[in-house]
Short mmCIF file of C-alpha atoms in Angstrom, two decimals:
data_model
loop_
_atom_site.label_atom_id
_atom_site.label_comp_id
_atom_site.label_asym_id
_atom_site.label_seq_id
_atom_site.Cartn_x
_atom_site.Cartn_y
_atom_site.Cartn_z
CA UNK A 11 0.00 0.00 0.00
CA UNK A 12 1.38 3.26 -0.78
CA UNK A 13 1.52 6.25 1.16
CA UNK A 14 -1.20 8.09 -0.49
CA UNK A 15 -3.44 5.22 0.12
CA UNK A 16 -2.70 5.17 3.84
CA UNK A 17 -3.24 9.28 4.11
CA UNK A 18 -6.87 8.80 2.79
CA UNK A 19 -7.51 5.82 5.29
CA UNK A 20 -6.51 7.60 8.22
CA UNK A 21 -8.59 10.74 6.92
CA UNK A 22 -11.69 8.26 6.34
CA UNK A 23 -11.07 7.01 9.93
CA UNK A 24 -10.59 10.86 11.41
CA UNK A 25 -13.84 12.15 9.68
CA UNK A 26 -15.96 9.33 10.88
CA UNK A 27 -14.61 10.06 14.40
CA UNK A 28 -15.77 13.58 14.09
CA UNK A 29 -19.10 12.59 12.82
CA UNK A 30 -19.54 10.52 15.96
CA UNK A 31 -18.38 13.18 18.06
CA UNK A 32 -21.13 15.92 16.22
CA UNK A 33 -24.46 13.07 16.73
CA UNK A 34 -26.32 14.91 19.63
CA UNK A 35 -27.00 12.73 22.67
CA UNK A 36 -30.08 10.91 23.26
CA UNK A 37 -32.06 12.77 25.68
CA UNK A 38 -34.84 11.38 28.04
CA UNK A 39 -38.42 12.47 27.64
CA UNK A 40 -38.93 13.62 30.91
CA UNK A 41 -35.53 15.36 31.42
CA UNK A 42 -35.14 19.26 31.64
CA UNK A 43 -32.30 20.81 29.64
CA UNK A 44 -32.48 24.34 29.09
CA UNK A 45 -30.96 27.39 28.82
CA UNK A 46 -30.90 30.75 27.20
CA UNK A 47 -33.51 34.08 28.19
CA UNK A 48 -35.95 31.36 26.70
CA UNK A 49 -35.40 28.62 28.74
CA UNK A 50 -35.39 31.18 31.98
CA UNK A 51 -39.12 32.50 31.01
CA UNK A 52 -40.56 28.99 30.72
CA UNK A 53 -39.10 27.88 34.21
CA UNK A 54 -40.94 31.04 35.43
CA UNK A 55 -44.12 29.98 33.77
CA UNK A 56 -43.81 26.98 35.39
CA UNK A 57 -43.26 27.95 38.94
CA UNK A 58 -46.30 30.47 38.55
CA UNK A 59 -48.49 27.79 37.04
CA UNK A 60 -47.24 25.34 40.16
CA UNK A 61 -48.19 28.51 42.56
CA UNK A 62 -51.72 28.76 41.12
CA UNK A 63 -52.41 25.45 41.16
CA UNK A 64 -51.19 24.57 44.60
CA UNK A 65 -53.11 27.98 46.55
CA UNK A 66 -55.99 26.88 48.20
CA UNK A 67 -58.82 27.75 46.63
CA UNK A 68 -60.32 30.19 49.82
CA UNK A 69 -57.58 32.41 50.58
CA UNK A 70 -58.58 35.71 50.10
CA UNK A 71 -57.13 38.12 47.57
CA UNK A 72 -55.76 41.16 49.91
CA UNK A 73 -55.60 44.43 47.18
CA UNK A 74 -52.70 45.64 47.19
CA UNK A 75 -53.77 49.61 47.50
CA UNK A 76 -55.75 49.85 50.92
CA UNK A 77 -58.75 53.17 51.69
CA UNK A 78 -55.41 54.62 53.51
CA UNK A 79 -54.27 55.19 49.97
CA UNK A 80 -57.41 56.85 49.03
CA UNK A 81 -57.96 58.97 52.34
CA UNK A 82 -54.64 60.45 51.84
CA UNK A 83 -55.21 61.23 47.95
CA UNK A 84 -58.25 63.62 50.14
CA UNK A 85 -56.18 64.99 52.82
CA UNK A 86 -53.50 66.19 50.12
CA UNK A 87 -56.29 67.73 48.42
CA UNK A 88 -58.08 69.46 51.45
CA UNK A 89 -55.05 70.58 52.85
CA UNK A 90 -54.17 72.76 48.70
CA UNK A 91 -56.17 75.54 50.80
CA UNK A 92 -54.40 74.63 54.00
CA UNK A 93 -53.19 78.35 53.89
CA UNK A 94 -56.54 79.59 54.83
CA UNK A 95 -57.11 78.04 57.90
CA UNK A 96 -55.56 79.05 61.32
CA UNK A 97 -52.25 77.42 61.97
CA UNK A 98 -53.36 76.48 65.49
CA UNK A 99 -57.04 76.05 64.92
CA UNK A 100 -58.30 72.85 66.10
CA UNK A 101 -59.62 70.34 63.65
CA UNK A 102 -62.24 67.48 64.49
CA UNK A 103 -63.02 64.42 61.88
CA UNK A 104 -66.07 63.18 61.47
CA UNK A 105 -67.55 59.81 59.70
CA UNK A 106 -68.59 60.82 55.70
CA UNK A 107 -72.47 59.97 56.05
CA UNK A 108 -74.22 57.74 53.02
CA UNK A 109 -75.74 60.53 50.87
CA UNK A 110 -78.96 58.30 50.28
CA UNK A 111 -79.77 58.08 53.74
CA UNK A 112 -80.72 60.92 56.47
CA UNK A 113 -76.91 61.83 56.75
CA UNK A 114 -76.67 60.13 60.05
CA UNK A 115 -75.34 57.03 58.82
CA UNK A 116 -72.04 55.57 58.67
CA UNK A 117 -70.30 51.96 58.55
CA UNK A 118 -67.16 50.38 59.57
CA UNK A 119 -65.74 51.63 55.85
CA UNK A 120 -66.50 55.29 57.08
CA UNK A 121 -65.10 54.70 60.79
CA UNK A 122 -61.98 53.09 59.24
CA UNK A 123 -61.96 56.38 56.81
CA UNK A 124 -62.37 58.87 59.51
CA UNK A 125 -59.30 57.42 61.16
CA UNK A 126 -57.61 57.24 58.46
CA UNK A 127 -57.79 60.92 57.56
CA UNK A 128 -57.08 62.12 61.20
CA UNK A 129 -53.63 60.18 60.42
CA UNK A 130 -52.92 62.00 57.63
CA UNK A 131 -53.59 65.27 58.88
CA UNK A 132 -51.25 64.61 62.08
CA UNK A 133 -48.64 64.46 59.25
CA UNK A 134 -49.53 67.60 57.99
CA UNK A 135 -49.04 68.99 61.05
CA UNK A 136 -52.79 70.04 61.66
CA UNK A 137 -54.12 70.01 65.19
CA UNK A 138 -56.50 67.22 65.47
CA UNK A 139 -58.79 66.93 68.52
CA UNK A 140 -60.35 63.93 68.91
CA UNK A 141 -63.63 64.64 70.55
CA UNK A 142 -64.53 60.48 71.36
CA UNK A 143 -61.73 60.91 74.28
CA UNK A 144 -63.54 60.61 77.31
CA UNK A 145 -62.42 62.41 80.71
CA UNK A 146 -61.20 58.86 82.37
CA UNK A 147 -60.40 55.55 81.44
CA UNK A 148 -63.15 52.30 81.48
CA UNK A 149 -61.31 49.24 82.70
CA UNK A 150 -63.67 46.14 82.39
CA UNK A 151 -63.26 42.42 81.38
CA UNK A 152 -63.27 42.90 77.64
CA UNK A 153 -60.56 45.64 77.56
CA UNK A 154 -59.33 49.07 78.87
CA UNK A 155 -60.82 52.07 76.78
CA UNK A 156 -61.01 55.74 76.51
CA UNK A 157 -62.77 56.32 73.62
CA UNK A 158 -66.54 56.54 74.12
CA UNK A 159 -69.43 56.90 71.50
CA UNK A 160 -72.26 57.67 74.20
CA UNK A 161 -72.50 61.56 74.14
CA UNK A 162 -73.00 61.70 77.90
CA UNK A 163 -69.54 60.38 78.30
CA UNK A 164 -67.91 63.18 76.47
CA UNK A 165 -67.41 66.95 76.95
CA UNK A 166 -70.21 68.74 75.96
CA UNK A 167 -67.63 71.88 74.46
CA UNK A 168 -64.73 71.63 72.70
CA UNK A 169 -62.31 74.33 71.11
CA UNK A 170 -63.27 72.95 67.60
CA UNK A 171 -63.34 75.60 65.10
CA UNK A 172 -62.98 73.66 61.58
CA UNK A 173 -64.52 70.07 61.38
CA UNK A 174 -63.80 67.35 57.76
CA UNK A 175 -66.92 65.67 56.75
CA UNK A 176 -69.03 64.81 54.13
CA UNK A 177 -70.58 62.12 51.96
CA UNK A 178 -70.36 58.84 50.33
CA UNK A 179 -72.40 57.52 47.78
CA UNK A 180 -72.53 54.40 46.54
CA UNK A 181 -71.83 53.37 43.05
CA UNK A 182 -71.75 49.98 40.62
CA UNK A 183 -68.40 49.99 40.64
CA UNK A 184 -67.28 51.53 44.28
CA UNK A 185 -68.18 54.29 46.33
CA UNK A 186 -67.54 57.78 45.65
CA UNK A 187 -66.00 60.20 48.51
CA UNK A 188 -66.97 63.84 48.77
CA UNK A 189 -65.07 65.34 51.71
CA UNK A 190 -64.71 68.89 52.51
CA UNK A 191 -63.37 71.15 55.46
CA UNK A 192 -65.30 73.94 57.15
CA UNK A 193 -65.32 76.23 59.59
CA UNK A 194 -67.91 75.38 62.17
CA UNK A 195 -69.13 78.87 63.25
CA UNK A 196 -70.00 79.98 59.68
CA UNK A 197 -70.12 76.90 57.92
CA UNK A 198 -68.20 77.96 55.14
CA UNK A 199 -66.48 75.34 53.08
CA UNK A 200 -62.78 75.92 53.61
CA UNK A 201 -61.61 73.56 50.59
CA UNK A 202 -63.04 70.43 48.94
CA UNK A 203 -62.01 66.96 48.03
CA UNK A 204 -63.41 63.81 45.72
CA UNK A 205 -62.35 60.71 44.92
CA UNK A 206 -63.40 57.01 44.22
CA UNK A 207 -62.78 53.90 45.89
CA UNK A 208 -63.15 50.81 44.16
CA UNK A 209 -65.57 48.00 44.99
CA UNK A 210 -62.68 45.87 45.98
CA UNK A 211 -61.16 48.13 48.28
CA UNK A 212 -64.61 49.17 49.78
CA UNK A 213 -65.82 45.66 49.86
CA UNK A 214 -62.48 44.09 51.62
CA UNK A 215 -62.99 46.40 54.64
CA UNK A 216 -66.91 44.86 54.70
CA UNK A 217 -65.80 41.22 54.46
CA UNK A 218 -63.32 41.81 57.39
CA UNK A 219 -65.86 42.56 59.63
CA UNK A 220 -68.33 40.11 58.34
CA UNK A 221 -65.17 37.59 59.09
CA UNK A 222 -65.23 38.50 62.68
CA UNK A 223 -68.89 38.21 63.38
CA UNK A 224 -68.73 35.09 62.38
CA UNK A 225 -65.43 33.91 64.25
CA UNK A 226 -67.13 35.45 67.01
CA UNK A 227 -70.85 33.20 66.78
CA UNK A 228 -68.80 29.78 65.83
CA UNK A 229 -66.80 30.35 69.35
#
């Protein structure tokens, strides 16, 4: 055999080598190899399809923006005029009433509001008397408390000169808030505010409470 016969051989035998190096490998069905951006965003897919599936099916969705978010979007607004009202004046809060009732309605939504607000104006720096503070505190088996809603508990005058209140009025979709300060000897609106709260957000403050009456009757 001559030489040039024995250089093709061994390139026969090289490029058949190579050609067995280049076969991919036989890969399992049920094995995972991936990589690449790709690969990445269907392991995510997966994950959140493994989350969904494996919640239990009555945990409550929480919304992520709360009625604290929407009572300060009011305060921010009230306080635009804040300029008008006496630095040291004292401020009282009361509950927005339902507009289709005889204004002397409220709910846990508007208690939770009326809190709320007092809050934010504390952060503005406004002077907020809180006129439910009785003169002593009640010490009995369910709790120790100051706050009072009986009006023969609480001082009949107060230095109050501007007061926040207003309406609420319900909606398909949510409720909408109409607050507005004024001065209590004149009644002269100071400034006003408006904004709507979602069904979800009104409604997750409702179930709450429903939750709790019922906790409460099942113990």
């Amino acid at each position: 055999m001559n030489k040039s016969a024995i250089s093709v051989a061994i390139l026969l035998a090289l490029s058949g080598c190579a050609q067995q190096a280049a076969q991919p490998k036989v890969v399992p069905e049920n094995a995972v190899s991936m990589r690449g951006d790709l690969a990445r965003q269907e392991r995510i897919l997966q994950q959140k399809a493994f989350a969904v599936e494996s919640a239990p099916t009555q945990q409550r969705q929480t919304p992520v923006i709360t009625l604290d978010h929407y009572a300060r979007n009011l305060v921010h607004d009230l306080m635009a005029n804040h300029h008008r009202v006496e630095e040291q004046a004292m401020v009282a809060v009361t509950d927005l009433a339902f507009l289709d009732s005889d204004l002397q309605h409220g709910s846990v939504f508007t208690n939770h509001l009326s809190e709320a607000i007092i809050y934010d104006l504390h952060l503005f720096g406004v002077p907020v008397l809180d006129f439910k503070v009785t003169d002593y505190i009640r010490v009995t088996e369910k709790g120790d408390f100051v706050l009072s809603r009986d009006f023969s508990e609480l001082s009949a005058e107060l230095p109050i000169k501007y007061v926040v209140t207003g309406t609420v009025t319900r909606h398909q979709a949510g409720v909408m808030l109409n607050a507005r300060l004024i001065q209590i000897d004149n009644k002269r609106v100071i400034s006003a505010a408006r904004t709507f709260v979602p069904a979800a957000v009104y409604n997750a403050i409702l179930q709450q409470r429903q939750d709790n009456s019922l906790k409460l009757k099942q113990g």
